Coordinates of C-alpha atoms in Angstrom, one line a residue:
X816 CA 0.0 0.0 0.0
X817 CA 1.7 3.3 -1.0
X818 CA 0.4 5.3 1.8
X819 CA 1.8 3.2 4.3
X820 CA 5.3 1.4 3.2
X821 CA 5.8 -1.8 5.8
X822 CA 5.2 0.9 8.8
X823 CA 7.1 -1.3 11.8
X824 CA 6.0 -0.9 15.4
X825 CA 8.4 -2.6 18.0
X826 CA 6.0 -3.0 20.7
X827 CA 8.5 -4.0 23.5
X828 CA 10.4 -1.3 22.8
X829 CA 7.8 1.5 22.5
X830 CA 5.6 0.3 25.7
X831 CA 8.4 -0.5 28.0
X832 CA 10.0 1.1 26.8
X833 CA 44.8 20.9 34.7
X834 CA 45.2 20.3 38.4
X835 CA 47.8 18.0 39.6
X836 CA 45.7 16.4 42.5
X837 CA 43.4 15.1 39.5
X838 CA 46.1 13.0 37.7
X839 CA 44.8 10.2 39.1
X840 CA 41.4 10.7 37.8
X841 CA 41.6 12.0 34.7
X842 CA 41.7 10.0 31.5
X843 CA 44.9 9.7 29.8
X844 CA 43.2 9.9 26.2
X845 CA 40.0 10.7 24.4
X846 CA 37.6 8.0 25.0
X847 CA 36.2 7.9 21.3
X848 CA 36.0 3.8 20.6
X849 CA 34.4 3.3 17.2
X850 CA 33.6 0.0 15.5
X851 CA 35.1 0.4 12.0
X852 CA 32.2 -1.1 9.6
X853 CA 31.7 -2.2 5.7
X854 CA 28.9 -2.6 3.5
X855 CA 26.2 -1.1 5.7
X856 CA 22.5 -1.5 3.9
X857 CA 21.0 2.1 2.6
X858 CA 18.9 3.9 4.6
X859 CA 18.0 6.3 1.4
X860 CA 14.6 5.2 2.3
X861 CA 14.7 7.1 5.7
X862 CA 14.5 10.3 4.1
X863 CA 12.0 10.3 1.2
X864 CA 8.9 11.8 1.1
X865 CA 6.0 9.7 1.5
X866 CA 2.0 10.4 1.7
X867 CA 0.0 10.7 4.6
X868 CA -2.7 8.3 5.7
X869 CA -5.4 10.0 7.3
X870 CA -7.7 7.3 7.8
X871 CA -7.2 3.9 10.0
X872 CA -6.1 1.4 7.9
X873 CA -5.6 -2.3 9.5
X874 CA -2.2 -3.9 9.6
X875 CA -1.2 -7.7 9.4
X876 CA 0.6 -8.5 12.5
X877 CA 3.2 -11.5 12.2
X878 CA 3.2 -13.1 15.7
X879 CA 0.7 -12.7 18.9
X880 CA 0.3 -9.6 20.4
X881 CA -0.1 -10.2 24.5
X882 CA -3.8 -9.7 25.5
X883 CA -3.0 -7.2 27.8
X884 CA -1.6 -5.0 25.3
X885 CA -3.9 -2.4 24.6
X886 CA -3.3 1.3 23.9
X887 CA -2.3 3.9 21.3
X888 CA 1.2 4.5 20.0
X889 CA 1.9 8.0 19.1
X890 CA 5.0 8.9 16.7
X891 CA 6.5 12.0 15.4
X892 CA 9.7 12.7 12.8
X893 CA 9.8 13.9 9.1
X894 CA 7.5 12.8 6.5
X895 CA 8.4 15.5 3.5
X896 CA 11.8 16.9 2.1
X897 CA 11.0 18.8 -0.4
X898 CA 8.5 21.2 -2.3
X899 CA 8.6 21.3 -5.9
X900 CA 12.3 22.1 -6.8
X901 CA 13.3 23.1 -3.2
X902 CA 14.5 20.3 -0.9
X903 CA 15.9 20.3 2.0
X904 CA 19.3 19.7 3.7
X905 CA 19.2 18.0 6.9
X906 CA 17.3 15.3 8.4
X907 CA 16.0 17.6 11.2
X908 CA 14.5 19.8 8.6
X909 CA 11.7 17.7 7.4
X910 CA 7.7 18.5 7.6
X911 CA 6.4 17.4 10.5
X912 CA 4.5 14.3 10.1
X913 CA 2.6 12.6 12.5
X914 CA 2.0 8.8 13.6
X915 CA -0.9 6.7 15.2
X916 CA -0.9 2.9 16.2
X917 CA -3.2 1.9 18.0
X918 CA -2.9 -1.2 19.6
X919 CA -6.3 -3.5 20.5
X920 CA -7.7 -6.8 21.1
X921 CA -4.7 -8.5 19.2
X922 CA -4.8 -6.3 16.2
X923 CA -3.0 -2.8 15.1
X924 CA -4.5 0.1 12.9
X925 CA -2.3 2.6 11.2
X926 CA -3.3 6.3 10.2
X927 CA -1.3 9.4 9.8
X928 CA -1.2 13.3 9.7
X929 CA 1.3 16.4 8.3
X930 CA 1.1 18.9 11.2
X931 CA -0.5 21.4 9.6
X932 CA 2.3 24.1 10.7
X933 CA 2.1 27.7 9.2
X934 CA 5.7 26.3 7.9
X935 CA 4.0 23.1 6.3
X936 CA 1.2 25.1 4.9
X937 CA 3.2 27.9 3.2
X938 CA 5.2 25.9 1.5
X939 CA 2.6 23.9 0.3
X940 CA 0.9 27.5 -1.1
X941 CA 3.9 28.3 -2.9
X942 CA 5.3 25.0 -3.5
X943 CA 8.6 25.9 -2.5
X944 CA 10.7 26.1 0.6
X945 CA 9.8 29.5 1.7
X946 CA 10.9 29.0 6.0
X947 CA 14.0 28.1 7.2
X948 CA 14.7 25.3 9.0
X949 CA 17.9 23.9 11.4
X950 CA 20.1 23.4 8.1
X951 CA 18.2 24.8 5.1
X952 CA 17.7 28.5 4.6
X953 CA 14.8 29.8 2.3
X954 CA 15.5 31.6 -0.7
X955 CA 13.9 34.9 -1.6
X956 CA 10.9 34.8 -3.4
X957 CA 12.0 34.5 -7.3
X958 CA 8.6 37.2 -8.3
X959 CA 10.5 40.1 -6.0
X960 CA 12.5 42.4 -8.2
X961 CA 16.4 42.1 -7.3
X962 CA 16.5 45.2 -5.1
X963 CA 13.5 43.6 -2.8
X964 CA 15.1 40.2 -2.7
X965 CA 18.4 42.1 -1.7
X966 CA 16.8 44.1 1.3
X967 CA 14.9 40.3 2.2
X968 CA 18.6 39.1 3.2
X969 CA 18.7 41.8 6.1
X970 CA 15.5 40.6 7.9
X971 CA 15.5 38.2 10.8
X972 CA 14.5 34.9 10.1
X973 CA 11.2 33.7 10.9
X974 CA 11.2 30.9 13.9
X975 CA 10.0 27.7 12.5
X976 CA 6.5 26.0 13.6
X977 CA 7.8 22.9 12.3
X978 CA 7.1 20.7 15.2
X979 CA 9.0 17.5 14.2
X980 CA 11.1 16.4 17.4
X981 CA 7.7 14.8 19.8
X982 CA 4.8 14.4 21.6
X983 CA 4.5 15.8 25.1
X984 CA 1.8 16.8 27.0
X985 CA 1.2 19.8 29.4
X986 CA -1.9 19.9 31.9
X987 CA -3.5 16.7 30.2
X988 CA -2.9 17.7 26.4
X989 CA -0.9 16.4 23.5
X990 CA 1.4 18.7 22.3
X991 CA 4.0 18.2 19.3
X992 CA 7.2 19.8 19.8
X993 CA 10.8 21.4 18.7
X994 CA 12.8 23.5 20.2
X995 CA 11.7 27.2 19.0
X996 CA 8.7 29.2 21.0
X997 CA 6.1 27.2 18.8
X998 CA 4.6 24.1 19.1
X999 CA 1.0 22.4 18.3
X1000 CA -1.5 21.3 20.2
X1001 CA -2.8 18.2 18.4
X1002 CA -5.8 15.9 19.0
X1003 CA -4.6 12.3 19.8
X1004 CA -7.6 10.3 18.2
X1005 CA -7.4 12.3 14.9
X1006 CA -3.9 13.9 14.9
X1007 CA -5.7 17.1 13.7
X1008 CA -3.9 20.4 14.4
X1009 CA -5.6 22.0 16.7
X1010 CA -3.7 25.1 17.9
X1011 CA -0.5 26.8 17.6
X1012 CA 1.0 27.7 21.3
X1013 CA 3.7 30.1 21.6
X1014 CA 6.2 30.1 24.7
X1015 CA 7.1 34.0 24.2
X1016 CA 3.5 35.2 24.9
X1017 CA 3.4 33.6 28.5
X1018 CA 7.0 33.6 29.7
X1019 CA 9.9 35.7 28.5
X1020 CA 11.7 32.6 27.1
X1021 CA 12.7 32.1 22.9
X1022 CA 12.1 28.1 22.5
X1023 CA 12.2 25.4 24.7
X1024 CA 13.2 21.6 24.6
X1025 CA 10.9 18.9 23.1
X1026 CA 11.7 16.8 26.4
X1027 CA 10.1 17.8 29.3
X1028 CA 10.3 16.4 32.6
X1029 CA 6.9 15.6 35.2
X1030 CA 6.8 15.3 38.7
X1031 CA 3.7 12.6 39.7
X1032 CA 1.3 15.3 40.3
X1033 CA 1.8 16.5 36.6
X1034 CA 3.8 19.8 37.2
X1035 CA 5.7 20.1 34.4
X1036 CA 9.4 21.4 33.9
X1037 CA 11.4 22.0 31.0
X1038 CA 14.2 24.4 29.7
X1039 CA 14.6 27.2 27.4
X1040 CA 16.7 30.0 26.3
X1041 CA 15.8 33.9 26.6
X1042 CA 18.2 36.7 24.8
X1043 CA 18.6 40.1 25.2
X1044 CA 20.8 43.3 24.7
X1045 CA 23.2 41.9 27.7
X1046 CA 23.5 38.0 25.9
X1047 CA 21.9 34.8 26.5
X1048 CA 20.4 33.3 29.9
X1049 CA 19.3 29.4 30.6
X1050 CA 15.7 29.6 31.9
X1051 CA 14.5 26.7 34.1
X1052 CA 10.4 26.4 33.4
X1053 CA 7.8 25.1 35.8
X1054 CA 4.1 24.7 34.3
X1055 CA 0.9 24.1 37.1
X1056 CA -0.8 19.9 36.5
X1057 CA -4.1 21.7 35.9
X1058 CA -6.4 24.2 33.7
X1059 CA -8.5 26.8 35.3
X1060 CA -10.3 27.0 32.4
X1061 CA -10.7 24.6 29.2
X1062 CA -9.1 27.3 26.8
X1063 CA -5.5 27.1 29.4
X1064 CA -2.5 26.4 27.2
X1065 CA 0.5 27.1 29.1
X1066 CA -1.0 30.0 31.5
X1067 CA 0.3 29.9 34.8
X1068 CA 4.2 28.9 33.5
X1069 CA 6.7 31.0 35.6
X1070 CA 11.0 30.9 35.1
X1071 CA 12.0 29.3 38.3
X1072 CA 15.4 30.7 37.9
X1073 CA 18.0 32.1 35.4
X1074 CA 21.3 30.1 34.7
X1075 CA 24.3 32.7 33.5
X1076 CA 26.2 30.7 30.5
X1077 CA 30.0 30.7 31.0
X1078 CA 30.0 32.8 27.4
X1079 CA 27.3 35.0 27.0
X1080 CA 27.9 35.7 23.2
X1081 CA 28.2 31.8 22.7
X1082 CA 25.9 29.9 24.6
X1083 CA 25.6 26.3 25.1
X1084 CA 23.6 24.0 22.8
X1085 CA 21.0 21.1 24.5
X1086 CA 18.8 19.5 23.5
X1087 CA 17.6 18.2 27.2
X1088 CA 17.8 18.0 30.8
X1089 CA 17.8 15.6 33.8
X1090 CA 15.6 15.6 36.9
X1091 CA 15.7 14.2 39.9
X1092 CA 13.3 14.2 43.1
X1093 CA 14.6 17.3 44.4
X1094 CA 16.8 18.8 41.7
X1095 CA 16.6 20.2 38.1
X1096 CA 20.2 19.2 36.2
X1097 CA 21.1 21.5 33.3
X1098 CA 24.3 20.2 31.6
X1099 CA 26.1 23.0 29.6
X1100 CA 28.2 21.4 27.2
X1101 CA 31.0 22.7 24.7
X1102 CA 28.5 22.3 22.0
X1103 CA 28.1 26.2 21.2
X1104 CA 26.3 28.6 19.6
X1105 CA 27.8 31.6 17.8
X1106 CA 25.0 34.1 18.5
X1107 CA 26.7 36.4 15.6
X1108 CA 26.4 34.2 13.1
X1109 CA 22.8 32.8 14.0
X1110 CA 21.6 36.6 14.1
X1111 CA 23.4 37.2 10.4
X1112 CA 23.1 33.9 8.7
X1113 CA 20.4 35.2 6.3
X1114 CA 22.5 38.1 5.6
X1115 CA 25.1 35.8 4.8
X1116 CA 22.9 33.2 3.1
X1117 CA 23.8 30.6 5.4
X1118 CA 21.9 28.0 8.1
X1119 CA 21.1 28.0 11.3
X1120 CA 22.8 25.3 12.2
X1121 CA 26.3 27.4 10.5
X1122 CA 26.4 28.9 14.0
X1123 CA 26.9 25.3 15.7
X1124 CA 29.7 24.1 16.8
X1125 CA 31.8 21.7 18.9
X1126 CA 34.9 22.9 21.6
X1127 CA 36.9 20.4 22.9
X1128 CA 38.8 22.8 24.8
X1129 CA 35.8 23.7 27.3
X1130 CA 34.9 21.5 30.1
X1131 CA 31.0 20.0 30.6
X1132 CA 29.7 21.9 33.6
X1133 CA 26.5 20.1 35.7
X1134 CA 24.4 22.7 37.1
X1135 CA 22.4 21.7 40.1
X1136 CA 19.1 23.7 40.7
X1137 CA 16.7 23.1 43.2
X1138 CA 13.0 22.4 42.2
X1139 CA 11.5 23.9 45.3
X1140 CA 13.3 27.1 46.0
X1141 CA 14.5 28.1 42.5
X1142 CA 18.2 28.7 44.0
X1143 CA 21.1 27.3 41.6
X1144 CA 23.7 25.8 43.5
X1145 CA 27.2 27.4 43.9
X1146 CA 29.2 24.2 43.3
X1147 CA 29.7 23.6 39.6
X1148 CA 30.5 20.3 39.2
X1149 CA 32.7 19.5 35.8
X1150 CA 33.8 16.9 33.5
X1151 CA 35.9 16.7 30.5
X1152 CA 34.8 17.9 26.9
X1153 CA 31.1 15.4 26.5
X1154 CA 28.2 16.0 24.4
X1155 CA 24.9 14.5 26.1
X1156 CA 21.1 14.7 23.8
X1157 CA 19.5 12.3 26.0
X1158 CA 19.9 11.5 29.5
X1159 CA 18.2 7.8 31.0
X1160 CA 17.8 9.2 34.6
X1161 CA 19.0 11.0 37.8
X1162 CA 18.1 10.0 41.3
X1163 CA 19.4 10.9 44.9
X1164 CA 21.1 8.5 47.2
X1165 CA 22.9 9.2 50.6
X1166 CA 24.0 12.4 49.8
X1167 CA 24.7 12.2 45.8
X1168 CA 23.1 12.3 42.8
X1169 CA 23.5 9.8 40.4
X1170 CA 23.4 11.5 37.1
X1171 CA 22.7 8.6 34.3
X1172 CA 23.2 9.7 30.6
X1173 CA 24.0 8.5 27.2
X1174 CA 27.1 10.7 26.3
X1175 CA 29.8 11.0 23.8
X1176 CA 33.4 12.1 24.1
X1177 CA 32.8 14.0 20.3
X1178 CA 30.2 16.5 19.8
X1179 CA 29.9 17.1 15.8
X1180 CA 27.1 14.2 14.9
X1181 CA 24.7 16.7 14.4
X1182 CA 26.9 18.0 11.1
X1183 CA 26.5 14.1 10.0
X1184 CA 23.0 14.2 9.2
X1185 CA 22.7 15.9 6.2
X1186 CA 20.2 14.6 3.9
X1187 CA 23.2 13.5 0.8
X1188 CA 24.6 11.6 3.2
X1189 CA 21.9 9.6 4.4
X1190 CA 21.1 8.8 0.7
X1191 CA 24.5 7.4 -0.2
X1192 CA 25.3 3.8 -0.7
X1193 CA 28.1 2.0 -0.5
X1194 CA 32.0 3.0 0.7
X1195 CA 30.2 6.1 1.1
X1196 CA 27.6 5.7 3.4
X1197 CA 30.5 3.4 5.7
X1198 CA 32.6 6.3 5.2
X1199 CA 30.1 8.7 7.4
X1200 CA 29.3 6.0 9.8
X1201 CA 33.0 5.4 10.3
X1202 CA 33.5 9.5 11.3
X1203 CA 31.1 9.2 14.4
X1204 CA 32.0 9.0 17.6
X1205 CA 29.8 6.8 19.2
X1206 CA 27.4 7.4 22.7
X1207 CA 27.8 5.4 25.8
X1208 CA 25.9 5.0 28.8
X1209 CA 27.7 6.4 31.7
X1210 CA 27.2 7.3 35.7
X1211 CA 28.3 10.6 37.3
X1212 CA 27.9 11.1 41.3
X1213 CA 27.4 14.2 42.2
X1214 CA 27.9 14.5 45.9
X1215 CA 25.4 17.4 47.9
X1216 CA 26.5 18.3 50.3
X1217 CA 29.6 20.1 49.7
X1218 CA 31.0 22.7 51.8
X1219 CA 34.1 24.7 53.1
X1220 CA 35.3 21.7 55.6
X1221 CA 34.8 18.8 52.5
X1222 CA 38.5 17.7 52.0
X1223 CA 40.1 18.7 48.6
X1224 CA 42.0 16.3 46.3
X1225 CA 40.4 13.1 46.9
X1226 CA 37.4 10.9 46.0
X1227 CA 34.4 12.0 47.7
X1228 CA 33.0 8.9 46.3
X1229 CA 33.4 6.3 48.8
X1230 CA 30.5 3.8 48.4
X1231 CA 31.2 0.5 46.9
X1232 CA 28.5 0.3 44.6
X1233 CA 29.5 3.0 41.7
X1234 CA 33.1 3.5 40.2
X1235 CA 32.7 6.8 39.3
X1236 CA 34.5 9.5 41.3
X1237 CA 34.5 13.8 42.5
X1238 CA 37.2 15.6 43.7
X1239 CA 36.4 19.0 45.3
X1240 CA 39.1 21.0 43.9
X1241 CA 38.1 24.6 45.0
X1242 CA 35.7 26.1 46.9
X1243 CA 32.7 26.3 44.3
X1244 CA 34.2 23.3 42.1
X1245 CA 33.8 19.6 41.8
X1246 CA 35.8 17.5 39.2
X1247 CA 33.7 14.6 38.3
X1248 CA 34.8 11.1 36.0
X1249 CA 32.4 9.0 35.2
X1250 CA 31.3 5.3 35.6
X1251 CA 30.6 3.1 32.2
X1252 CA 27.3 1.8 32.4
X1253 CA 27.9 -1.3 30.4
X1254 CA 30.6 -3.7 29.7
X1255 CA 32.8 -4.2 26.4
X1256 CA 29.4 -6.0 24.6
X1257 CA 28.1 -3.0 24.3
X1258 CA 31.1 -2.1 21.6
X1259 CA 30.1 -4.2 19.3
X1260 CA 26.2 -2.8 19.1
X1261 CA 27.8 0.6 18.1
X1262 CA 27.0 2.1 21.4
X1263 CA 23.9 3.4 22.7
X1264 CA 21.4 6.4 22.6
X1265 CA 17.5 7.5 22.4
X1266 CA 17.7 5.7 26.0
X1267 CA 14.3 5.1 27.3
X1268 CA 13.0 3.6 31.0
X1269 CA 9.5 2.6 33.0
X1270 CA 9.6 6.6 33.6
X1271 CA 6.1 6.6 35.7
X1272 CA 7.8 3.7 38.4
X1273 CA 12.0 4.8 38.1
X1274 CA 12.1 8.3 37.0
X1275 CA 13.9 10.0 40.2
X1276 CA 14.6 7.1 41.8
X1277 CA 16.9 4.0 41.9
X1278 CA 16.3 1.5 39.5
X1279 CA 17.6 -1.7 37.5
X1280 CA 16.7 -1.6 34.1
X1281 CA 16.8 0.7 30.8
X1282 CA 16.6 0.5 27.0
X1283 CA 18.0 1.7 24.2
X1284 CA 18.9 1.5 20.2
X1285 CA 22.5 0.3 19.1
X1286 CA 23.7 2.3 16.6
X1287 CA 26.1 0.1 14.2
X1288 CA 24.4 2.0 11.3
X1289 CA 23.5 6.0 11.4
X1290 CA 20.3 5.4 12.7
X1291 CA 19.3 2.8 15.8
X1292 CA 19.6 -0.6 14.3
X1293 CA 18.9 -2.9 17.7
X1294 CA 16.7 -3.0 20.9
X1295 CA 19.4 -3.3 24.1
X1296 CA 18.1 -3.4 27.4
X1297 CA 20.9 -2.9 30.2
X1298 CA 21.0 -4.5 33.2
X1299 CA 22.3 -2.2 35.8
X1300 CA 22.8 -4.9 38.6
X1301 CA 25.6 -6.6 36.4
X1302 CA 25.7 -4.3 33.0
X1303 CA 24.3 -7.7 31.3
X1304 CA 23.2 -6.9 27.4
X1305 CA 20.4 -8.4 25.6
X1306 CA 19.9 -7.8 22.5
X1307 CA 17.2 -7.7 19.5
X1308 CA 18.7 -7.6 16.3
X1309 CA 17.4 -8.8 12.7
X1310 CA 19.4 -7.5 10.0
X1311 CA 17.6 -5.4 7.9
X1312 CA 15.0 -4.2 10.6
X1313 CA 15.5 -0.4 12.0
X1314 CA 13.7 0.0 15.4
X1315 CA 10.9 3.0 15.4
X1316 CA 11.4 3.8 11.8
X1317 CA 7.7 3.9 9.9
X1318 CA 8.6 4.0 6.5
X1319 CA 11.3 1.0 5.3
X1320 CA 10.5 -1.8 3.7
X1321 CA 11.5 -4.3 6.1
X1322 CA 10.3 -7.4 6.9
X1323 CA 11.4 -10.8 9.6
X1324 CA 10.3 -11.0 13.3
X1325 CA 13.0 -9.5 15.8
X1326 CA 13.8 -11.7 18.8
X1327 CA 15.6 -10.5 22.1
X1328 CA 19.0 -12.7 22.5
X1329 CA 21.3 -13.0 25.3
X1330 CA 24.4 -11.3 23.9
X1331 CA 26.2 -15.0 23.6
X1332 CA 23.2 -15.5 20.7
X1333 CA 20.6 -17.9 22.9
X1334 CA 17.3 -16.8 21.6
X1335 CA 15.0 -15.5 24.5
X1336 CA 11.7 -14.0 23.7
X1337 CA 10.1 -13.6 20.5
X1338 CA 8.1 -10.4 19.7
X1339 CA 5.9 -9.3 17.4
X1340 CA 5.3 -6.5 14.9
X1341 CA 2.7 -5.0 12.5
X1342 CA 2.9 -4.4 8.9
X1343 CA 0.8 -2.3 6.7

């Protein structure tokens, strides 16, 4: 069926899922262990455009669903990469489509939707690219005269309403998110576009991340970045569980606090934060932003994403806020140069805070992603895989309750049960090297990211288990689950079969597998 190319729903997976007193702490070289790889399959499919399916179509599912699997699985990515002659250049950049599964009595229905985004809809009128995205920039309009489409260069560019990146939901509703001021409230049955909600008219923030974190009552809190005459601030969010009247969006938001970036002009890049009971984790890593060239690059006819870029000279700094009284904490604890997009969880425990995230020692795999070279074949496409610097799982321990009697130059860590280690070094500063969360298995399933746990039981808290995709390809290619208790890896891997993608033609049942290859549960999936 056209509309619908062998859409594949993993349903385990989507349910469930320096200073000398430092040398003996510090690494002696750059962690970067990469798994050199030939004849990878194409993934040109990954980034076509294909049609949306707007009503429920049923699926045939290969295997048994379990009885008590019943629910509705909702997706979100890009669906459309070009209009007419225009196309874009980066994955990211994409029109928004969005997915529903839903899951009942045994048996799966597809449908799906393009957010109907002021971005997806202009384009669509002019049937060319006419709103910049992450990595393409619109050209002027060809009818202007060539004085008008010179004066056009000098404009700021429009924020994107492309909502791409998720689904999350504030005060009981389905939003789809990216990480400018806009996103879209959606309706989950139908996937309708309801309404378009901007950040900037209730707080004084300019975007915020598509992954927000919830305490149990459903306060939400999330992060986003506010710039003014004097340079850029990090803005901790907080928005109430409830409405106080049907209409409420996002009234009743407030900025908890105000993080000062170590360089105003060239603030740090994330893409989220971590959480834990009692404290709100913002990592500022040396991925950067060059606020002069975002602010110009339409002058100079380049990208957003031109003003990126990686600094392996800077130090990762943890930033520890508290989610009752606002106040940031004086300590900064630091690591060595890491870039983090997802962290798997953050919990307190006698006096620390373990600080659980999938992290890479390189932070340029955002400048992989460009759309040519996810459609080439070949040498080629191993020749990009075989650049990246791969993600790992890793533990930091933050300990609390630091003051001006906690001994300087050794481990604060002392308790048996994580590796990782902190050395106060100042007064205000906290040296931190981290724990590996897995063993040397883990290697051969090109790391780990897009790390996902039972977040309504083990969000904030101690717990055993978490998921994953391996990445021996340049996009998740395996399940992995992790087993904290011993770092023991299964596995589900079928060649030719891409966990969460929706539009490959793939077929074969995926199994989870020990890692020594002894078959362990068989799953099932559903094709349309």
């Amino acid at each position: 069926m056209k509309n619908c190319s062998d859409c594949i729903i993993y349903l385990f997976f989507s349910l469930f899922a320096g200073h000398k007193c430092l040398e003996n702490f510090l690494p002696s070289a750059k962690e970067c262990i990469t798994t050199v790889l030939k004849g990878l399959e194409t993934i040109a499919p990954l980034v076509r455009s294909v049609e949306e399916t707007p009503e429920p179509i049923s699926t045939e599912v290969k295997g048994t669903i379990p009885s008590w699997i019943n629910g509705k699985f909702l997706r979100n990515g890009p669906g459309k990469f070009e209009f007419g002659n225009t196309h874009y250049n980066h994955w990211f950049d994409g029109m928004a489509m969005l997915h529903h599964f839903k899951i009942e009595n045994g048996q799966v229905t597809y449908m799906s939707r393009f957010l109907q985004s002021d971005a997806y809809k202009k384009n669509s009128e002019k049937d060319r690219i006419v709103m910049s995205e992450f990595g393409t920039v619109a050209m002027p309009d060809p009818c202007k005269n060539f004085f008008q489409r010179f004066l056009s260069r000098f404009e700021m560019i429009e924020p994107t309403d492309n909502a791409s990146v998720s689904f999350v939901k504030y005060k009981g509703d389905y939003y789809v998110s990216t990480e400018t001021n806009f996103m879209h409230r959606v309706n989950p049955e139908t996937l309708q576009t309801v309404e378009k909600v901007d950040w900037s008219k209730f707080i004084a923030v300019n975007g915020a991340t598509a992954h927000p974190h919830y305490d149990p009552d459903g306060t939400t809190y999330n992060m986003g970045n506010s710039y003014g005459s004097k340079g850029a601030l990090y803005n901790i969010i907080r928005v109430p569980p409830e409405k106080k009247d049907e209409k409420d969006t996002l009234q009743g938001a407030k900025v908890l606090c105000s993080i000062v970036p170590a360089d105003k002009s060239h603030p740090s890049y994330y893409h989220s934060f971590a959480m834990s009971e009692n404290y709100v984790v913002f990592i500022e890593q040396p991925i950067k932003m060059d606020l002069l060239k975002i602010v110009t690059c339409k002058l100079r006819g380049k990208a957003l994403s031109d003003g990126i870029y990686w600094d392996p000279k800077q130090e990762t700094v943890f930033h520890l806020v508290d989610k009752n009284t606002g106040e940031v904490s004086s300590v900064k604890y630091h690591t060595k140069a890491i870039s983090t997009f997802h962290q798997i969880n953050a919990f307190e425990e006698d006096g620390f805070l373990m600080l659980d995230l999938c992290c890479s020692d390189d932070g340029q795999a955002i400048n992989n992603y460009l759309i040519q070279n996810l459609r080439k074949s070949g040498d080629a496409l191993d020749e990009v895989y075989n650049t990246l610097c791969r993600a790992y799982p890793r533990r930091f321990v933050l300990p609390l309750n630091v003051t001006s009697e906690t001994p300087t130059g050794q481990n604060l860590n002392t308790r048996p049960s994580s590796g990782a280690s902190c050395v106060k070094v100042s007064k205000d500063k906290v040296f931190c090297q981290h724990e590996d969360l897995h063993g040397d298995d883990l290697h051969e399933y090109g790391g780990l990211e897009f790390p996902q746990i039972n977040y309504n039981k083990c969000n904030t808290r101690p717990y055993r288990y978490f998921y994953g995709c391996g990445f021996r390809h340049l996009v998740g290619d395996s399940l992995l689950k992790m087993d904290l208790k011993d770092k023991m890896l299964k596995v589900s891997l079928w060649w030719g079969l891409l966990p969460g993608t929706t539009n490959l033609p793939l077929s074969e049942v995926p199994f989870f597998r020990e890692h020594s290859r002894q078959m362990m549960y068989r799953h099932c999936y559903a094709k349309c």
